[in-house]
PDB file of C-alpha atoms in Angstrom:
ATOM      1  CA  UNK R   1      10.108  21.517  -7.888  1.00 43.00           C
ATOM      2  CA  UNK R   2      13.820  21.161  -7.631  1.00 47.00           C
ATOM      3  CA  UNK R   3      15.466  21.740  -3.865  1.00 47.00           C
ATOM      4  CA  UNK R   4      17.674  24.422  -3.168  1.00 46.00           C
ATOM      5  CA  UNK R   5      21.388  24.683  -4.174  1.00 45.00           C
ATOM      6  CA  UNK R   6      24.108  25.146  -2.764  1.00 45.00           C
ATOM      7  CA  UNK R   7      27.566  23.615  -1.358  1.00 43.00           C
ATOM      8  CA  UNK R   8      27.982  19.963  -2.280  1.00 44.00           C
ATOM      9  CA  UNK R   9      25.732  17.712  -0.331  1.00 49.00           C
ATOM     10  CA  UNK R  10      27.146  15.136   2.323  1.00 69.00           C
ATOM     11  CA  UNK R  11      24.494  12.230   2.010  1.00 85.00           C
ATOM     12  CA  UNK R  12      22.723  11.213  -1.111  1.00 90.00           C
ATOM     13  CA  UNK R  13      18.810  11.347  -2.258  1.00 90.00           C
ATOM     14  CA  UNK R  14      18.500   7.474  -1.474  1.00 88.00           C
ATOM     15  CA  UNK R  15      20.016   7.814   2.438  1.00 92.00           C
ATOM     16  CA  UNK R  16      17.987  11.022   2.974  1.00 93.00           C
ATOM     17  CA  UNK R  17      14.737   9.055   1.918  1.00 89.00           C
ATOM     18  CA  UNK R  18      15.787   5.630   3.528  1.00 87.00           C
ATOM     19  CA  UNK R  19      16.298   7.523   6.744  1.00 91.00           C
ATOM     20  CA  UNK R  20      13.407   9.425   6.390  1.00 90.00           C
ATOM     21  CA  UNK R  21      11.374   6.375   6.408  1.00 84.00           C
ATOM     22  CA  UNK R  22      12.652   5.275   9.366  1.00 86.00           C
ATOM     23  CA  UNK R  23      11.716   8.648  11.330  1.00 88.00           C
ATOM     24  CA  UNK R  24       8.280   8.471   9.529  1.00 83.00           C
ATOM     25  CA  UNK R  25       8.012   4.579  10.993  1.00 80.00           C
ATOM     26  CA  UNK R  26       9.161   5.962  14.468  1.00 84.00           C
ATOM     27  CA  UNK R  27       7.212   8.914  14.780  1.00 82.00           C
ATOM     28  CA  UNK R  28       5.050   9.234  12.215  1.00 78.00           C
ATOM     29  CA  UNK R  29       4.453  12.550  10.374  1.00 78.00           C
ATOM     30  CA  UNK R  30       5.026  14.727  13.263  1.00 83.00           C
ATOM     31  CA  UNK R  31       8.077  12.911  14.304  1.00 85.00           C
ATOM     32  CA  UNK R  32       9.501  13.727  10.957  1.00 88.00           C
ATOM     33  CA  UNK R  33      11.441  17.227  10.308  1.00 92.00           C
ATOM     34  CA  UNK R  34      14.520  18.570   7.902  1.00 94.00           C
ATOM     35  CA  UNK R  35      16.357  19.228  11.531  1.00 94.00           C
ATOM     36  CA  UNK R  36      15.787  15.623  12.856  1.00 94.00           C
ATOM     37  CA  UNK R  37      16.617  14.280   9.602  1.00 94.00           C
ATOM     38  CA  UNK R  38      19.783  16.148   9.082  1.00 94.00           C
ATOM     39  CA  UNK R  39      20.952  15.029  13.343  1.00 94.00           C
ATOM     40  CA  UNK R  40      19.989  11.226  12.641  1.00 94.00           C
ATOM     41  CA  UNK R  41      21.984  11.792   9.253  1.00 94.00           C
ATOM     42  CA  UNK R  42      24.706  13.533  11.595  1.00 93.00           C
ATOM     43  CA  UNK R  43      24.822  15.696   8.215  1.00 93.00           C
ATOM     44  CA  UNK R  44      23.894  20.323   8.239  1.00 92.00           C
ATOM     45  CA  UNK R  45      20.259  20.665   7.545  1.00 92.00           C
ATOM     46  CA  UNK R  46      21.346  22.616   4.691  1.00 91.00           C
ATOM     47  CA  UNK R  47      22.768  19.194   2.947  1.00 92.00           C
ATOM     48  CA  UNK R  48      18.934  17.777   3.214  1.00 94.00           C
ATOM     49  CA  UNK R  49      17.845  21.478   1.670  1.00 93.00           C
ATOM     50  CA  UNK R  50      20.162  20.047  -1.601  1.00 92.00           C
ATOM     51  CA  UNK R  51      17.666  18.300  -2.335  1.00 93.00           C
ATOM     52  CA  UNK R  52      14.602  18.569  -1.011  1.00 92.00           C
ATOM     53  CA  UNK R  53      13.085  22.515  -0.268  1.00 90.00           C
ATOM     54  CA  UNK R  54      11.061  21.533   2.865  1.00 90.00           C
ATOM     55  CA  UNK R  55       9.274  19.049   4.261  1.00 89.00           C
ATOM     56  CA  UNK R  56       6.473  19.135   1.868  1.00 84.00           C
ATOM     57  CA  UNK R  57       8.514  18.156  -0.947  1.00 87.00           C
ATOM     58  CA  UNK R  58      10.314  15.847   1.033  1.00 88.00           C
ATOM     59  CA  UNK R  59       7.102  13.276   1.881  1.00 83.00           C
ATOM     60  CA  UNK R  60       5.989  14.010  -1.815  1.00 81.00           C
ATOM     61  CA  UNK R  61       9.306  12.726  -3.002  1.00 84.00           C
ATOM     62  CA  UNK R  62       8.720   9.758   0.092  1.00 83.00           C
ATOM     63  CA  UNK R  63       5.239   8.804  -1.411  1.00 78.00           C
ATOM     64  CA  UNK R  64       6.971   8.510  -4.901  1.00 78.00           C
ATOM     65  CA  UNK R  65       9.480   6.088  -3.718  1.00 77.00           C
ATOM     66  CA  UNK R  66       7.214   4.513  -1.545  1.00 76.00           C
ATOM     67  CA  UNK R  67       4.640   3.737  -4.542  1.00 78.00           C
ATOM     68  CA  UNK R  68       7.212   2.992  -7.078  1.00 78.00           C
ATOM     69  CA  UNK R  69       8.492   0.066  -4.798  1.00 78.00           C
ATOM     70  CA  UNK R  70       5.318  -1.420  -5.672  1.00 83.00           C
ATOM     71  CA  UNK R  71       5.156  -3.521  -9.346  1.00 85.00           C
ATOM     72  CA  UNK R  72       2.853  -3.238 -11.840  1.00 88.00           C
ATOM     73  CA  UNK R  73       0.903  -6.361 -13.004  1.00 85.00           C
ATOM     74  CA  UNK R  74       2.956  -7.341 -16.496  1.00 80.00           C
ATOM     75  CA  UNK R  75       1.024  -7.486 -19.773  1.00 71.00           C
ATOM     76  CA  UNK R  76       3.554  -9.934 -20.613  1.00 75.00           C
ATOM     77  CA  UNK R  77       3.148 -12.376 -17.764  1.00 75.00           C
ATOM     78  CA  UNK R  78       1.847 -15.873 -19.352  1.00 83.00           C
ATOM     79  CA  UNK R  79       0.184 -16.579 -16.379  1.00 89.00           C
ATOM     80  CA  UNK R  80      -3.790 -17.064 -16.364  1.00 93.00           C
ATOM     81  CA  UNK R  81      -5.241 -13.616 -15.801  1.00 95.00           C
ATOM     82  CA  UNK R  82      -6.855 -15.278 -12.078  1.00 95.00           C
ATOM     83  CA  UNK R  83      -3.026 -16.490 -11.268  1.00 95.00           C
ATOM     84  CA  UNK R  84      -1.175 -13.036 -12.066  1.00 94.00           C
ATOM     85  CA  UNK R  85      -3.995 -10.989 -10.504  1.00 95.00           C
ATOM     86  CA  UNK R  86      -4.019 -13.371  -7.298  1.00 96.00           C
ATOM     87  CA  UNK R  87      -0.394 -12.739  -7.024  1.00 95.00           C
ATOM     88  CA  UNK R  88      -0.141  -9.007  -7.530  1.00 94.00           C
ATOM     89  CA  UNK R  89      -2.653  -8.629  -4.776  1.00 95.00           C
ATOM     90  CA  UNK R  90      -0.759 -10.724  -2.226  1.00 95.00           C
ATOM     91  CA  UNK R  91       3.092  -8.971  -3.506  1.00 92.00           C
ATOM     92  CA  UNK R  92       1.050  -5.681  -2.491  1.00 91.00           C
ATOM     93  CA  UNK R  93      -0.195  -6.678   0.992  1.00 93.00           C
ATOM     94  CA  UNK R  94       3.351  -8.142   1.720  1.00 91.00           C
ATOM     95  CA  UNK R  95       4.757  -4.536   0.573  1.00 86.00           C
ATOM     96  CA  UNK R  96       1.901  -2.347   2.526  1.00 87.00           C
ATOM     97  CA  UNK R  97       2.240  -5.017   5.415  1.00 88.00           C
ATOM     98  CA  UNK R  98       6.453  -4.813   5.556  1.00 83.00           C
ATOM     99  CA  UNK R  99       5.910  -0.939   5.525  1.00 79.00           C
ATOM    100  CA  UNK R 100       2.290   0.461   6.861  1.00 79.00           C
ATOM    101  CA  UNK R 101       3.087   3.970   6.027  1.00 76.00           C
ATOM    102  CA  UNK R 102       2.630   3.095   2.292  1.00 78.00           C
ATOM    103  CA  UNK R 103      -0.745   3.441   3.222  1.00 79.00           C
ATOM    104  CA  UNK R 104       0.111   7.562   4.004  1.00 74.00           C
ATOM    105  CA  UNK R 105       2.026   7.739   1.368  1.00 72.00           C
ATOM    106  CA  UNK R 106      -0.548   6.840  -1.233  1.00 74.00           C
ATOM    107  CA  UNK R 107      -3.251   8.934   0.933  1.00 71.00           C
ATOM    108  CA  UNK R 108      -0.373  11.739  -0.155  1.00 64.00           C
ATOM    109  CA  UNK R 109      -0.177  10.584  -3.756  1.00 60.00           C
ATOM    110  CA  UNK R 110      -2.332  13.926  -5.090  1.00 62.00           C
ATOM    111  CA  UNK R 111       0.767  15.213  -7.285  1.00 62.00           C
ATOM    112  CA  UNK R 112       2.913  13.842 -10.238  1.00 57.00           C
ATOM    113  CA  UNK R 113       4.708  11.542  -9.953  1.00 67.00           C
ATOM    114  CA  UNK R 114       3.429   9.663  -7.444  1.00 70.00           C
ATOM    115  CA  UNK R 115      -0.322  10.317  -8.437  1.00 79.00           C
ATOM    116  CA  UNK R 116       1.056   8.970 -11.766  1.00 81.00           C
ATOM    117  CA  UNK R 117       2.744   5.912 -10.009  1.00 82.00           C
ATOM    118  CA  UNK R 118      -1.072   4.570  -8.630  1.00 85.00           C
ATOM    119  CA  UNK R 119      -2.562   5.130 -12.243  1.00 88.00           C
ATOM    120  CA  UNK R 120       0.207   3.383 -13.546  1.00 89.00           C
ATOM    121  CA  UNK R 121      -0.860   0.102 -10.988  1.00 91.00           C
ATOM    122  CA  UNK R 122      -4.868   0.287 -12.035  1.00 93.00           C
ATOM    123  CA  UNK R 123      -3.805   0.371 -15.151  1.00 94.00           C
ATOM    124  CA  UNK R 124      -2.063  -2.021 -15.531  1.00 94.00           C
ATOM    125  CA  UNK R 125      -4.656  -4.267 -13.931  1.00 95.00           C
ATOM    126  CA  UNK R 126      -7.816  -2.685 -16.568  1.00 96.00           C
ATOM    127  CA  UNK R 127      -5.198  -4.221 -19.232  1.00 94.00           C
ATOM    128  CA  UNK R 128      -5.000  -7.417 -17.974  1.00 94.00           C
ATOM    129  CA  UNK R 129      -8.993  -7.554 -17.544  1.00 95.00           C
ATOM    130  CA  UNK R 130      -9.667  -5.601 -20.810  1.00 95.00           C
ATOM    131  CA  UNK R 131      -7.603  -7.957 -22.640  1.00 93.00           C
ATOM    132  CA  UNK R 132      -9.985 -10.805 -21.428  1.00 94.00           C
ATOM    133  CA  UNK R 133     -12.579  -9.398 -23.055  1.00 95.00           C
ATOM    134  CA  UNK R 134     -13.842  -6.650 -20.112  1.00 96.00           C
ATOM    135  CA  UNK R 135     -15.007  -3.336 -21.113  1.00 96.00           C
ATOM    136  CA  UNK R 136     -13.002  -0.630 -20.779  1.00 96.00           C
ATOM    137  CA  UNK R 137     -14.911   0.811 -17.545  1.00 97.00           C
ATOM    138  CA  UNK R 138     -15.674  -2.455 -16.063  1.00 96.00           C
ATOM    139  CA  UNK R 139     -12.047  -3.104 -16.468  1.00 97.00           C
ATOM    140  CA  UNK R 140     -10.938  -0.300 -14.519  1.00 97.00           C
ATOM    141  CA  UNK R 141     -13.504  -0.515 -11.794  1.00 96.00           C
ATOM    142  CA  UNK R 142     -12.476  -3.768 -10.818  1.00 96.00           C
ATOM    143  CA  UNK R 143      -8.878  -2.352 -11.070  1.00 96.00           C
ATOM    144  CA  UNK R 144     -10.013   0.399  -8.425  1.00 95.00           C
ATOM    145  CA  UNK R 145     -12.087  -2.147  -6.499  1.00 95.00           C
ATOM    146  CA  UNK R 146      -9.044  -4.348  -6.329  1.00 95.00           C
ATOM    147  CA  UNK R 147      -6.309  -1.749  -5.046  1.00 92.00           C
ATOM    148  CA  UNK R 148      -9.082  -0.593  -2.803  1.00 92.00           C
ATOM    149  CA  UNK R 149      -9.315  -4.051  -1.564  1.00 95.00           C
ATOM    150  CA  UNK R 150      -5.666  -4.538  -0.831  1.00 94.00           C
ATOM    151  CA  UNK R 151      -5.232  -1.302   0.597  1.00 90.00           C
ATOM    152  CA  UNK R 152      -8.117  -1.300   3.072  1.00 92.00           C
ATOM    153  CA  UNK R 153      -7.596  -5.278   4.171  1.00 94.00           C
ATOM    154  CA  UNK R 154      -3.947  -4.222   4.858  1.00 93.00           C
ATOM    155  CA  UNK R 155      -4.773  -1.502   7.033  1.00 89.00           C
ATOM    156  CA  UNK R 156      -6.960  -2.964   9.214  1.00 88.00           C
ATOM    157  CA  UNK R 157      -4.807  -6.014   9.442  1.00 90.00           C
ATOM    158  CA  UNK R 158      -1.427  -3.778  10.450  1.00 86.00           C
ATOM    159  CA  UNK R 159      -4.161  -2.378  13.182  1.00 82.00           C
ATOM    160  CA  UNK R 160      -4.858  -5.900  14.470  1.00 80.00           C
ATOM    161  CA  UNK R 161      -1.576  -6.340  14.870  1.00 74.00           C
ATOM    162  CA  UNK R 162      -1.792  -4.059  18.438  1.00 74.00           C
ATOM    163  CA  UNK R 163      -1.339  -6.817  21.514  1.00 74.00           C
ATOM    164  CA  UNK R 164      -5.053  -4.796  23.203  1.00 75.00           C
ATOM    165  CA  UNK R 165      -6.657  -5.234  19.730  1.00 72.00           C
ATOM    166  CA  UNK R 166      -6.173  -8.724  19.653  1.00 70.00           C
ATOM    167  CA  UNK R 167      -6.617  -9.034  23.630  1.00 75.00           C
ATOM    168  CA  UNK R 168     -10.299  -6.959  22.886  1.00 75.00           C
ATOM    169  CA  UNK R 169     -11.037  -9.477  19.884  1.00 70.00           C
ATOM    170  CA  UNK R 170     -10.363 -12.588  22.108  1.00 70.00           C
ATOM    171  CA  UNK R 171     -12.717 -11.128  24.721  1.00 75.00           C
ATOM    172  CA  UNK R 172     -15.800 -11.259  22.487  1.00 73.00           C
ATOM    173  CA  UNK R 173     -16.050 -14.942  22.474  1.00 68.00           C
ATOM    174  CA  UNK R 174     -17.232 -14.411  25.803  1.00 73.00           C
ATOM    175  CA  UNK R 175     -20.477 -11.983  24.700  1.00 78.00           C
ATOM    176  CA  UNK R 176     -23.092 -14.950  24.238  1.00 80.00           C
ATOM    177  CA  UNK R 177     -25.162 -13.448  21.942  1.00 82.00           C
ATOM    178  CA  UNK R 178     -22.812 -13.167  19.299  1.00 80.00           C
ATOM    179  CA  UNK R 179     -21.419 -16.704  20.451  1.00 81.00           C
ATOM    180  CA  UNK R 180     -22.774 -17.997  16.867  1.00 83.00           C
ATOM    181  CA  UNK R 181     -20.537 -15.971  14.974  1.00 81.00           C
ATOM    182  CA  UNK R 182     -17.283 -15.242  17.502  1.00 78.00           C
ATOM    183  CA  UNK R 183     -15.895 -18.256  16.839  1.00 79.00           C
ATOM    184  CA  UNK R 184     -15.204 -17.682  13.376  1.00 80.00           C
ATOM    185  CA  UNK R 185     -13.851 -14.562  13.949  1.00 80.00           C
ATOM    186  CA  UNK R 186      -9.804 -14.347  12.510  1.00 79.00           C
ATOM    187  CA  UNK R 187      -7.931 -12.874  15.690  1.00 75.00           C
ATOM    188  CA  UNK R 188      -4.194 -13.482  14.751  1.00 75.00           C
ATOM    189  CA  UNK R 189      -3.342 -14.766  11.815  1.00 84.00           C
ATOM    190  CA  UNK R 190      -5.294 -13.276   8.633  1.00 91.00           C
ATOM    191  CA  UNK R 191      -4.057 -15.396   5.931  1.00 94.00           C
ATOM    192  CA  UNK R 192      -7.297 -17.591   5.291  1.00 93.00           C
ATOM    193  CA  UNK R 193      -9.263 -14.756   5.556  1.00 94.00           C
ATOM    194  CA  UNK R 194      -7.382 -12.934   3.294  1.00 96.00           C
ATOM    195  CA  UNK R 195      -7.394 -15.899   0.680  1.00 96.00           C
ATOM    196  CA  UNK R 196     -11.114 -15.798   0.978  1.00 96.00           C
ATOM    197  CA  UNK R 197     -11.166 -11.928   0.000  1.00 96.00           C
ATOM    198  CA  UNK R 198      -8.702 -12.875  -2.612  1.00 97.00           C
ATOM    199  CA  UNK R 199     -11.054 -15.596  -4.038  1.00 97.00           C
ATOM    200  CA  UNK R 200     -14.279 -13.128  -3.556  1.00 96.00           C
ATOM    201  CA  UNK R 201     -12.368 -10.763  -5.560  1.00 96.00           C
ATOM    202  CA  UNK R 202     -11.558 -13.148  -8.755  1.00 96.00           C
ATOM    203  CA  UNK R 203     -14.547 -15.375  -8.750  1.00 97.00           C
ATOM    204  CA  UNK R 204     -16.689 -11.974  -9.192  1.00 95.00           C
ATOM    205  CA  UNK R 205     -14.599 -11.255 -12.100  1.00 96.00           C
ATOM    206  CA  UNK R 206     -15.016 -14.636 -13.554  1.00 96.00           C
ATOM    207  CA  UNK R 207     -18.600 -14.882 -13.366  1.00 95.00           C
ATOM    208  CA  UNK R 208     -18.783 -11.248 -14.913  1.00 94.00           C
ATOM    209  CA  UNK R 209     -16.216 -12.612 -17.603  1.00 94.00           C
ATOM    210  CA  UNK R 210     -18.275 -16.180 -18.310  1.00 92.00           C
ATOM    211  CA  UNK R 211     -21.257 -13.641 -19.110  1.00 90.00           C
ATOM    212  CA  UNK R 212     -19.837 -11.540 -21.725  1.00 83.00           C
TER     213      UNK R 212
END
């Protein structure tokens, strides 16, 4: 649904977004409003209103520009299917990492286009898999499984990022009946952990694929 009109605006589509994002980071949804928006923009609340009709439309139109950011796996990368799929996951937790709210923003993805913009991404995975020889609902399961997978590791990891998270993680090296498995635990740096899930991820698809 187009936003009102009126007067010519005095910011564009692209600064209204970038600075919502900003007011989104700092205060989350509540923090966000069309008045807020227009005094960081210094701009009437009537310019937002030129393009957006309320906030509603405004964090669809977010979620849309949030999830576009995000590239689809090629169909014409000559990559092994492992190598491309390894590195789409790990371009996707940079992306959710860099900006957490991506996570709200596809939790808000229930409408075209942005709803379209997800599809679009498991999509383009089932290709990838069907084209190695997958079925067509295996394909897309382990498409789902896979943004899933991303999405979920991401969010706890931005989480762990807290200073008392980590402090409360450290502390359980100190309960001694977990002691055999504390010491394994990843506190604050996730990277081998997350190549492990990575790994988990494509070796199940490779022993589904050395089956067929």
């Amino acid at each position: 649904m187009p936003g009102k009109t009126g007067r010519p605006p005095n910011t564009s589509r692209e600064e209204i977004l970038s600075v919502a994002l900003v007011l989104l980071r700092e205060g989350g949804e509540n923090g966000l409003s069309i008045r807020r928006l227009a005094d960081r923009l210094a701009v009437a609340p009537s310019s937002i209103y030129n393009y957006f009709a309320g906030k509603n439309e405004l964090l669809e139109s977010m979620a849309e520009f949030g999830v576009e950011s995000i590239p689809n796996l090629s169909d014409d990368d000559v990559k092994p299917w492992d190598k491309q799929l390894a590195d789409w996951m790990s371009i996707f937790r940079a992306a959710l990492l860099e900006a957490p709210e991506l996570h709200m923003f596809i939790a808000l993805a229930t409408k075209s286009p942005a709803i379209v913009a997800i599809l679009e991404k498991i999509k383009s995975i089932a290709t990838v898999l069907r084209r190695e020889g997958l079925s067509e609902e295996a394909s897309v399961h382990h498409a789902q499984g896979i943004v899933w997978t991303v999405m979920s590791f991401t969010y706890f990891e931005s989480m762990a990022q807290d200073p008392l998270i980590i402090k409360g993680i450290q502390n359980t090296s100190g309960l001694q009946e977990y002691s055999d498995i504390t010491p394994y635990f990843a506190v604050d740096n996730y990277d081998e952990l997350w190549a492990e899930t990575v790994k988990r991820n494509i070796d199940g698809i490779g022993v589904q694929l050395r089956h067929l």
